GROMACS .gro file of C-alpha atoms in nm:
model
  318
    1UNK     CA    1   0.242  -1.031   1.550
    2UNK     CA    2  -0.121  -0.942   1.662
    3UNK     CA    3  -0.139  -0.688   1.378
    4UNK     CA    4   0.014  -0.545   1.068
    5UNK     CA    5   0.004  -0.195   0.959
    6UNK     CA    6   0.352  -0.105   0.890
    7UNK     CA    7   0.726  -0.183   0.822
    8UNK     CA    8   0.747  -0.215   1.261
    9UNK     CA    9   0.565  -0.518   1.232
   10UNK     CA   10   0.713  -0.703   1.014
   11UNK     CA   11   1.057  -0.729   1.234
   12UNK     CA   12   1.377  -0.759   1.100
   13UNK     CA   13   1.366  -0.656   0.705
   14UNK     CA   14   1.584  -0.960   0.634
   15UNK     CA   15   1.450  -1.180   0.827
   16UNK     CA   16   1.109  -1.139   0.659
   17UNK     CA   17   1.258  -1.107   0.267
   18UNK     CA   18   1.426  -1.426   0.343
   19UNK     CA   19   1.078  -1.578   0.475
   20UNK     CA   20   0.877  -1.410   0.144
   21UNK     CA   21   1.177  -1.584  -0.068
   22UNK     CA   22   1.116  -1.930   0.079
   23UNK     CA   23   0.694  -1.880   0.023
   24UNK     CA   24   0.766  -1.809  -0.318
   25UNK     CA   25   0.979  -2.098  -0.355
   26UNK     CA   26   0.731  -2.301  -0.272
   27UNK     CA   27   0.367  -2.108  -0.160
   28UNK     CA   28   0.235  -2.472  -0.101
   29UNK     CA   29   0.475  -2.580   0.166
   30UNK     CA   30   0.242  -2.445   0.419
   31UNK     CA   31  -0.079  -2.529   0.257
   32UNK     CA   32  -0.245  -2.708   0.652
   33UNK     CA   33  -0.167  -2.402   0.869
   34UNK     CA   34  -0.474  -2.277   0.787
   35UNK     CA   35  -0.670  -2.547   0.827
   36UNK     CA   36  -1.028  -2.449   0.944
   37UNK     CA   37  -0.890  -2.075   0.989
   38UNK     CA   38  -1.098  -1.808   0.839
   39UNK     CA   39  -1.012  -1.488   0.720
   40UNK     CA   40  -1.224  -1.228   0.666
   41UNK     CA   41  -1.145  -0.929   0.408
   42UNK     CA   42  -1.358  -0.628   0.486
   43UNK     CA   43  -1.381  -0.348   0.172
   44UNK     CA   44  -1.460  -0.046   0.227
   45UNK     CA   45  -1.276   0.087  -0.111
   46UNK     CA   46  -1.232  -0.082  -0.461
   47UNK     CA   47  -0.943  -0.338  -0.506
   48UNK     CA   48  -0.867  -0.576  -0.759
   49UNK     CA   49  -0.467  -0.664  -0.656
   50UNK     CA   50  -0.523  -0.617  -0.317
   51UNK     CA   51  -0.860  -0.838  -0.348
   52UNK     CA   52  -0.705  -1.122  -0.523
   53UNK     CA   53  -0.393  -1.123  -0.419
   54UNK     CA   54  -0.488  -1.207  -0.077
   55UNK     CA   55  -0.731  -1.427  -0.162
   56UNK     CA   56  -0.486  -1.640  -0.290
   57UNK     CA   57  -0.261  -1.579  -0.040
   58UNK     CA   58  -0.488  -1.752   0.220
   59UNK     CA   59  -0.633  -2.033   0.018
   60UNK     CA   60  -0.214  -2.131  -0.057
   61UNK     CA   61  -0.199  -2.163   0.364
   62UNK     CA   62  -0.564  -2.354   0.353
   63UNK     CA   63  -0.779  -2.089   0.471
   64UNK     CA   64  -1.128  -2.044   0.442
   65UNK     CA   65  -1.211  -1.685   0.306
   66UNK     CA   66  -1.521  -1.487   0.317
   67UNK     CA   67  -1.530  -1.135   0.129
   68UNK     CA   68  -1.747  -0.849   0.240
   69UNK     CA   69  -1.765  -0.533   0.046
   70UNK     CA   70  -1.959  -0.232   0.296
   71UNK     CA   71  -2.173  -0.020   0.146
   72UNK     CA   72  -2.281  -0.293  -0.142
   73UNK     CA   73  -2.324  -0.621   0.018
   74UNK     CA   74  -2.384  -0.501   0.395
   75UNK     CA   75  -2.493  -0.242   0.522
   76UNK     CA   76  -2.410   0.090   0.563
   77UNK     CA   77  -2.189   0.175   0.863
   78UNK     CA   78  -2.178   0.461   1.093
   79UNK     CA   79  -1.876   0.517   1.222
   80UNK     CA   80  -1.868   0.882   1.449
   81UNK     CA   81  -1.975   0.836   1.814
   82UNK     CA   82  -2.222   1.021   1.963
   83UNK     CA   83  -2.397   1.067   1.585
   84UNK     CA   84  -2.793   1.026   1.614
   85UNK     CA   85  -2.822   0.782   1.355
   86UNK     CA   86  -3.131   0.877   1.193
   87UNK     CA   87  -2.995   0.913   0.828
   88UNK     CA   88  -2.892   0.605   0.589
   89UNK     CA   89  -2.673   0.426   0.808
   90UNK     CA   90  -2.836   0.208   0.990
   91UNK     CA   91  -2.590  -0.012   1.172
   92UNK     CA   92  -2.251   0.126   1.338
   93UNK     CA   93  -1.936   0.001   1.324
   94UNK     CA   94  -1.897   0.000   1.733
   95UNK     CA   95  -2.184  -0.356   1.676
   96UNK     CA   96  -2.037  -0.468   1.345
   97UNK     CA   97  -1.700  -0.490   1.422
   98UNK     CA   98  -1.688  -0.748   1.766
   99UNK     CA   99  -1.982  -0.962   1.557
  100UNK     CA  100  -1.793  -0.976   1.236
  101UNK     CA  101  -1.497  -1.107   1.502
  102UNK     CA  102  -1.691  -1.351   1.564
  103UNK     CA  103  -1.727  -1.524   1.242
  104UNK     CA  104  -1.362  -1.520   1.156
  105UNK     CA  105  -0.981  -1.586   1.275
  106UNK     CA  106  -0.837  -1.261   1.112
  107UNK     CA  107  -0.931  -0.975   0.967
  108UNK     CA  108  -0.818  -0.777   0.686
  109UNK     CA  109  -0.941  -0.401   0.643
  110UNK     CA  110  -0.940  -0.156   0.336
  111UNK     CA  111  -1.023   0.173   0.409
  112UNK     CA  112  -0.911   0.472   0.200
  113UNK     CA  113  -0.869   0.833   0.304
  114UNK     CA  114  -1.170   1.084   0.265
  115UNK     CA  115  -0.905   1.395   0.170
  116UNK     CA  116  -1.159   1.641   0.355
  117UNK     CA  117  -1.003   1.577   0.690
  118UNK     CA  118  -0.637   1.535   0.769
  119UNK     CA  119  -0.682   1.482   1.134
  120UNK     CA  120  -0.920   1.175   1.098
  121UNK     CA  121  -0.737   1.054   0.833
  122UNK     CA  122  -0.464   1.030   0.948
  123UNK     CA  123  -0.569   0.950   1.278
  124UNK     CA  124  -0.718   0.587   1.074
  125UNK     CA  125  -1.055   0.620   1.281
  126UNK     CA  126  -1.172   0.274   1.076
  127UNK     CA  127  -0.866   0.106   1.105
  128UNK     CA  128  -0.758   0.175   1.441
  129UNK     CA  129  -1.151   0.063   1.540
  130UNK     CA  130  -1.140  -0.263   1.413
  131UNK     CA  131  -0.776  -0.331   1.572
  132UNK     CA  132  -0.932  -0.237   1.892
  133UNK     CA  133  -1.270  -0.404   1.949
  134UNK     CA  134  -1.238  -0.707   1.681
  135UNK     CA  135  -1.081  -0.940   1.931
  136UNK     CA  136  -0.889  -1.047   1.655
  137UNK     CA  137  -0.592  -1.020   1.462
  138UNK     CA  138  -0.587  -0.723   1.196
  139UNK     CA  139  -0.413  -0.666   0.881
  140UNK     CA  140  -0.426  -0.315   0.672
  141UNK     CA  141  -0.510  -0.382   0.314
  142UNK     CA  142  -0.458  -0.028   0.257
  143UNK     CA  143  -0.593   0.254   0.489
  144UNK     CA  144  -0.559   0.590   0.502
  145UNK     CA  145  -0.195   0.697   0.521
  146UNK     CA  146   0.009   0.324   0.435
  147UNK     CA  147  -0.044   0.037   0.233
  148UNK     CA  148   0.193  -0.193   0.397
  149UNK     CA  149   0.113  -0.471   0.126
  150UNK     CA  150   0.210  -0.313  -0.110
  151UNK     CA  151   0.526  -0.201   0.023
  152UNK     CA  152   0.642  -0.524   0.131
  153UNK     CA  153   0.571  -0.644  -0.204
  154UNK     CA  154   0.786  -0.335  -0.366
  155UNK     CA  155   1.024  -0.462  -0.163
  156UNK     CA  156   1.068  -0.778  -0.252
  157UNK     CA  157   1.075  -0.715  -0.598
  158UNK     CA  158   1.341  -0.462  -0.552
  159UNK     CA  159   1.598  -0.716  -0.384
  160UNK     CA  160   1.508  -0.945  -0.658
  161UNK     CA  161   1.584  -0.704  -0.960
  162UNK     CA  162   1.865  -0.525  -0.790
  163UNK     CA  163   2.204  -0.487  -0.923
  164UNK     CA  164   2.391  -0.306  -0.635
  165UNK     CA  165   2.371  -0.378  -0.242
  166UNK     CA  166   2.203  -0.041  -0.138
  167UNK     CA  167   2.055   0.083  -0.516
  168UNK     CA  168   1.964   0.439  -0.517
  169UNK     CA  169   1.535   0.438  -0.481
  170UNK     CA  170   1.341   0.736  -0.657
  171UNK     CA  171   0.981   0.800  -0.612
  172UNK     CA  172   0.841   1.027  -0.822
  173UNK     CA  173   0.522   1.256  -0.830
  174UNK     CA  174   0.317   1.233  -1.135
  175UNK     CA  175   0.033   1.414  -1.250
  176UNK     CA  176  -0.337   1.287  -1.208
  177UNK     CA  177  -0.671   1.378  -1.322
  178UNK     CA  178  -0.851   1.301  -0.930
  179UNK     CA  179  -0.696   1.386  -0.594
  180UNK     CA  180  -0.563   1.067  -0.451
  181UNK     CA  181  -0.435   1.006  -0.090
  182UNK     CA  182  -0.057   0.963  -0.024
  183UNK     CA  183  -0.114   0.613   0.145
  184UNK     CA  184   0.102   0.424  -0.108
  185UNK     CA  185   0.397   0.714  -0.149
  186UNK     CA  186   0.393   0.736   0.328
  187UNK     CA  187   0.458   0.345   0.288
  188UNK     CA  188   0.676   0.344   0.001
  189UNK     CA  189   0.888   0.590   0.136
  190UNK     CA  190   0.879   0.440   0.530
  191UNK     CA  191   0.956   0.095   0.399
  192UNK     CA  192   1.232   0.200   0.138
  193UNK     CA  193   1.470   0.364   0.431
  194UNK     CA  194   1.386   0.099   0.656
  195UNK     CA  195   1.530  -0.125   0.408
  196UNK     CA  196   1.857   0.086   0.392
  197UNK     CA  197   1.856   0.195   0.012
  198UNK     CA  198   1.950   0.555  -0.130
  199UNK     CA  199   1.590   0.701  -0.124
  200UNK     CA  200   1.524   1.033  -0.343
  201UNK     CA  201   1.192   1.173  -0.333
  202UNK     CA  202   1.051   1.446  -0.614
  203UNK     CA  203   0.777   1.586  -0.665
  204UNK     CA  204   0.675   2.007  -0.712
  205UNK     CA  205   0.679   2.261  -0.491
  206UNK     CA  206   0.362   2.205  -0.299
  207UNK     CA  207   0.327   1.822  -0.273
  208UNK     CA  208   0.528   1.754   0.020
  209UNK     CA  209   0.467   1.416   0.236
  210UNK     CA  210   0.427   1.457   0.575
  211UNK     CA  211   0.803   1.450   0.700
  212UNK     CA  212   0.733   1.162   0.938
  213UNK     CA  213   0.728   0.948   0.646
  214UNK     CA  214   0.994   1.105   0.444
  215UNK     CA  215   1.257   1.147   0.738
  216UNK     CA  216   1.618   0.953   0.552
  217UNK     CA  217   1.488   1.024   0.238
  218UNK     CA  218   1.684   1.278   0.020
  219UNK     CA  219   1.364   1.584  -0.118
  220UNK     CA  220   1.507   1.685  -0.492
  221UNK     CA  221   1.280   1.948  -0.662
  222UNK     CA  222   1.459   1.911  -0.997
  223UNK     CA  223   1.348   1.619  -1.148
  224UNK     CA  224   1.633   1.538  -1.349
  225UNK     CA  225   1.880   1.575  -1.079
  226UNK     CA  226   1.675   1.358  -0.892
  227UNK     CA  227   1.675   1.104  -1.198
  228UNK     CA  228   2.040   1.103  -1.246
  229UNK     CA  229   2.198   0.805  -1.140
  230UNK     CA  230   1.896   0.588  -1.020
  231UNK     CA  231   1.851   0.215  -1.046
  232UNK     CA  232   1.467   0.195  -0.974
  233UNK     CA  233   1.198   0.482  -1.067
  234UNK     CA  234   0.854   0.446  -0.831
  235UNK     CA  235   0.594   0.687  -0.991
  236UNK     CA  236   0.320   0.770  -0.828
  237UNK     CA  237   0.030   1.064  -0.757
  238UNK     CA  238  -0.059   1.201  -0.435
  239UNK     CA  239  -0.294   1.524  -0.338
  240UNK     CA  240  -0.164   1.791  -0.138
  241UNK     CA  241  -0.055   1.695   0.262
  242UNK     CA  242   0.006   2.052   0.363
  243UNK     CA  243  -0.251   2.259   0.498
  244UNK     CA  244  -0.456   2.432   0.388
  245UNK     CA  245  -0.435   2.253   0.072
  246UNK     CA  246  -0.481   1.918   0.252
  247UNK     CA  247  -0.620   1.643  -0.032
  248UNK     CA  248  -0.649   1.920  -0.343
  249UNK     CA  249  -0.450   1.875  -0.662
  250UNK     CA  250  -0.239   2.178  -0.712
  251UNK     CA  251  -0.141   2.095  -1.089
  252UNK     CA  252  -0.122   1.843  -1.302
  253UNK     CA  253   0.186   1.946  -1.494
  254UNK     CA  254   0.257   1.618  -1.776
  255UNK     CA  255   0.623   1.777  -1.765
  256UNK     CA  256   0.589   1.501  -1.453
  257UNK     CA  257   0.508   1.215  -1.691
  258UNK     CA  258   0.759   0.911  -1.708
  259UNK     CA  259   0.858   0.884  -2.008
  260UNK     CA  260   1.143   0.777  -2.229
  261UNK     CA  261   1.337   1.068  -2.214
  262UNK     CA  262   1.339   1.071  -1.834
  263UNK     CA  263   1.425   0.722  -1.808
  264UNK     CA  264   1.733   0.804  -1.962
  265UNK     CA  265   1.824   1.030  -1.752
  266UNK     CA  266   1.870   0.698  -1.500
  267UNK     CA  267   2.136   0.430  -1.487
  268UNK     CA  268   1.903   0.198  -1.663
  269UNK     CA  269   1.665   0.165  -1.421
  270UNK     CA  270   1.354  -0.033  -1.364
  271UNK     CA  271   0.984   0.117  -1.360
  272UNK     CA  272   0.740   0.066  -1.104
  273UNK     CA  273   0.373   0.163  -1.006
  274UNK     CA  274   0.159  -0.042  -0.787
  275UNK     CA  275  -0.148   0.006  -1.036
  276UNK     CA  276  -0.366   0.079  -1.158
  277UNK     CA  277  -0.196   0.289  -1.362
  278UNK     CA  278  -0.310   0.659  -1.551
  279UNK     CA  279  -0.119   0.568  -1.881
  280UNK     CA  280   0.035   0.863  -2.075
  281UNK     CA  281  -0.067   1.054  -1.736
  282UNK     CA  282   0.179   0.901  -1.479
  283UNK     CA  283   0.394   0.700  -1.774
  284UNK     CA  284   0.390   0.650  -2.096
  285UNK     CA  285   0.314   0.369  -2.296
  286UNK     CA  286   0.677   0.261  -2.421
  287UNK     CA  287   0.805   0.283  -2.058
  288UNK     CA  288   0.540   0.098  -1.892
  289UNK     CA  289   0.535  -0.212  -2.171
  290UNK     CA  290   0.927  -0.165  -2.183
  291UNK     CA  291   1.195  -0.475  -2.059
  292UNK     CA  292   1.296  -0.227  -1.790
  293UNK     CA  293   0.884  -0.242  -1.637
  294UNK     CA  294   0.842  -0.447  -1.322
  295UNK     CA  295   0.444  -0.365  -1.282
  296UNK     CA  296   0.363  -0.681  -1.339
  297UNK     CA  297   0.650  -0.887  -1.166
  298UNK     CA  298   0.584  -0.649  -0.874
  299UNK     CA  299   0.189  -0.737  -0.866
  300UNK     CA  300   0.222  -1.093  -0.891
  301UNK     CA  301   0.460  -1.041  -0.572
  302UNK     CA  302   0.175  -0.895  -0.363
  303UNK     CA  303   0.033  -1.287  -0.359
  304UNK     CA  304   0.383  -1.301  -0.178
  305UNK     CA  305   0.373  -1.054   0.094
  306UNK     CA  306   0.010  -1.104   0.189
  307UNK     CA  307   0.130  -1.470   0.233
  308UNK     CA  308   0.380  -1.408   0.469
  309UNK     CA  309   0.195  -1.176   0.666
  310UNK     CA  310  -0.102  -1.433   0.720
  311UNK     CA  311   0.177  -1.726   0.749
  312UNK     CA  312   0.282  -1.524   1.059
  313UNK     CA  313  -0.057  -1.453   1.203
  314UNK     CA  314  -0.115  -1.785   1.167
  315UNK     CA  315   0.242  -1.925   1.337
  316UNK     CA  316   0.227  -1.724   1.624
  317UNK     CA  317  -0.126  -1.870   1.748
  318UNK     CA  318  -0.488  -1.713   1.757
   0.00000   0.00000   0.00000
């Protein structure tokens, strides 16, 4: 595995829950395979899971970590070709990128959408850069249009919580003050049929996902029919995909809220969010601090799937 962007690289879904089962069993076991290995986590975006998490995750295999965050503690990067730099960036990515290979073993990027685009989002201009000219292994700690670490995480927490073989998987739209990118819903989704569960996506008229994502998935406009019958509720926000909305919020309807009411419209099932979380926006207080929550349970699994990712990069040789 030279890099890891989404659920293709990971292999065999079983193969790689049974691996993330085994870390968590014991996270230590490995704890000289990264012995004088470095990884280096580039930010381009906030984090505080994804920061930590992964932190962790490499210091449990021995690593050596260094943390840069662009656009605080470096500088400025440029990162169109053929762009006469004479404005506030002073260094371009192209130069930054094979020198920051040099200091380091792997790399781990975090680069959100800019929802003014679709084509260069979704095209993961960043992303796709460092991948190419690093010389190095890359990992996505969220970019544009996935969030693979966050998916493998969900999934792990759903085969631990689940009551059924193939339980019936609902993400949900909720509203949302700020227009958000649909990274985390694209992976959710992806990584949820992959897995072979009953996936049910809702969300309004308007705030469809781009199909190549949501191909196996059932699309249920009514919310409660969509509700009916599920064993774990995702909620999350996401802007408009379609053009010529692309990246606008089109309402923010709290009809959409989780809430008590439409939790009982399940078969008992478990909350999740990847956080942070909009309370009494995307859910309400007594569902989120309910028995039935698995926020936390399903953050403290992220440690988890970052582990087994570097574990792997680390395995196969650098």
């Amino acid at each position: 595995m030279k890099k890891f962007t989404d659920v293709h690289d990971i292999g065999d879904l079983r193969v790689a829950i049974a691996e993330a089962m085994a870390v968590k069993a014991n996270r230590f076991a490995y704890d000289t395979l990264g012995r004088n290995k470095t990884l280096l986590m580039i930010f381009f975006n906030s984090s505080l899971r994804t920061r930590l998490s992964t932190q962790k995750a490499a210091m449990n295999l021995g690593m050596n970590v260094m943390v840069l965050d662009v656009n605080q503690g470096a500088w400025k990067l440029e990162t169109e070709r053929g762009v006469i730099m004479d404005g506030d960036k002073p260094e371009h990515l192209l130069e930054a990128i094979p020198v920051m290979g040099c200091y380091c073993d792997i790399i781990g990027v975090r680069s959100f959408a800019g929802l003014h685009d679709k084509a260069e989002d979704y095209g993961e201009r960043v992303l796709q850069q460092f991948i190419r000219h690093s010389g190095k292994p890359v990992f996505s700690m969220e970019a544009a249009t996935r969030h693979p670490l966050q998916s493998f995480a969900d999934l792990i927490t759903i085969e631990e919580y689940k009551k059924k073989k193939r339980p019936k998987v609902v993400l949900t739209w909720a509203p949302h003050p700020k227009a958000l990118p649909q990274a985390v819903p694209n992976s959710f989704v992806e990584w949820m049929v992959a897995a072979g569960y009953d996936v049910v996506v809702t969300h309004p008229e308007g705030y469809e996902l781009d199909p190549s994502f949501t191909k196996g998935a059932e699309i249920v406009y009514d919310r409660k029919k969509a509700f009916e019958g599920a064993d774990f509720i995702y909620a999350k926000n996401w802007s408009a995909y379609a053009d010529p909305n692309y990246g606008k919020v089109l309402n923010t309807d709290r009809a959409w809220t989780v809430d008590s009411e439409a939790m009982g419209w399940t078969d008992d099932a478990y909350f999740m969010h990847c956080l942070p979380v909009r309370r009494n926006m995307i859910v309400t207080d007594d569902v989120i601090e309910s028995a039935q929550s698995l926020v936390i349970p399903e953050a403290a699994n992220r440690e988890i799937s970052a582990q087994v990712v570097l574990k792997r990069f680390l395995e196969e040789g650098l």
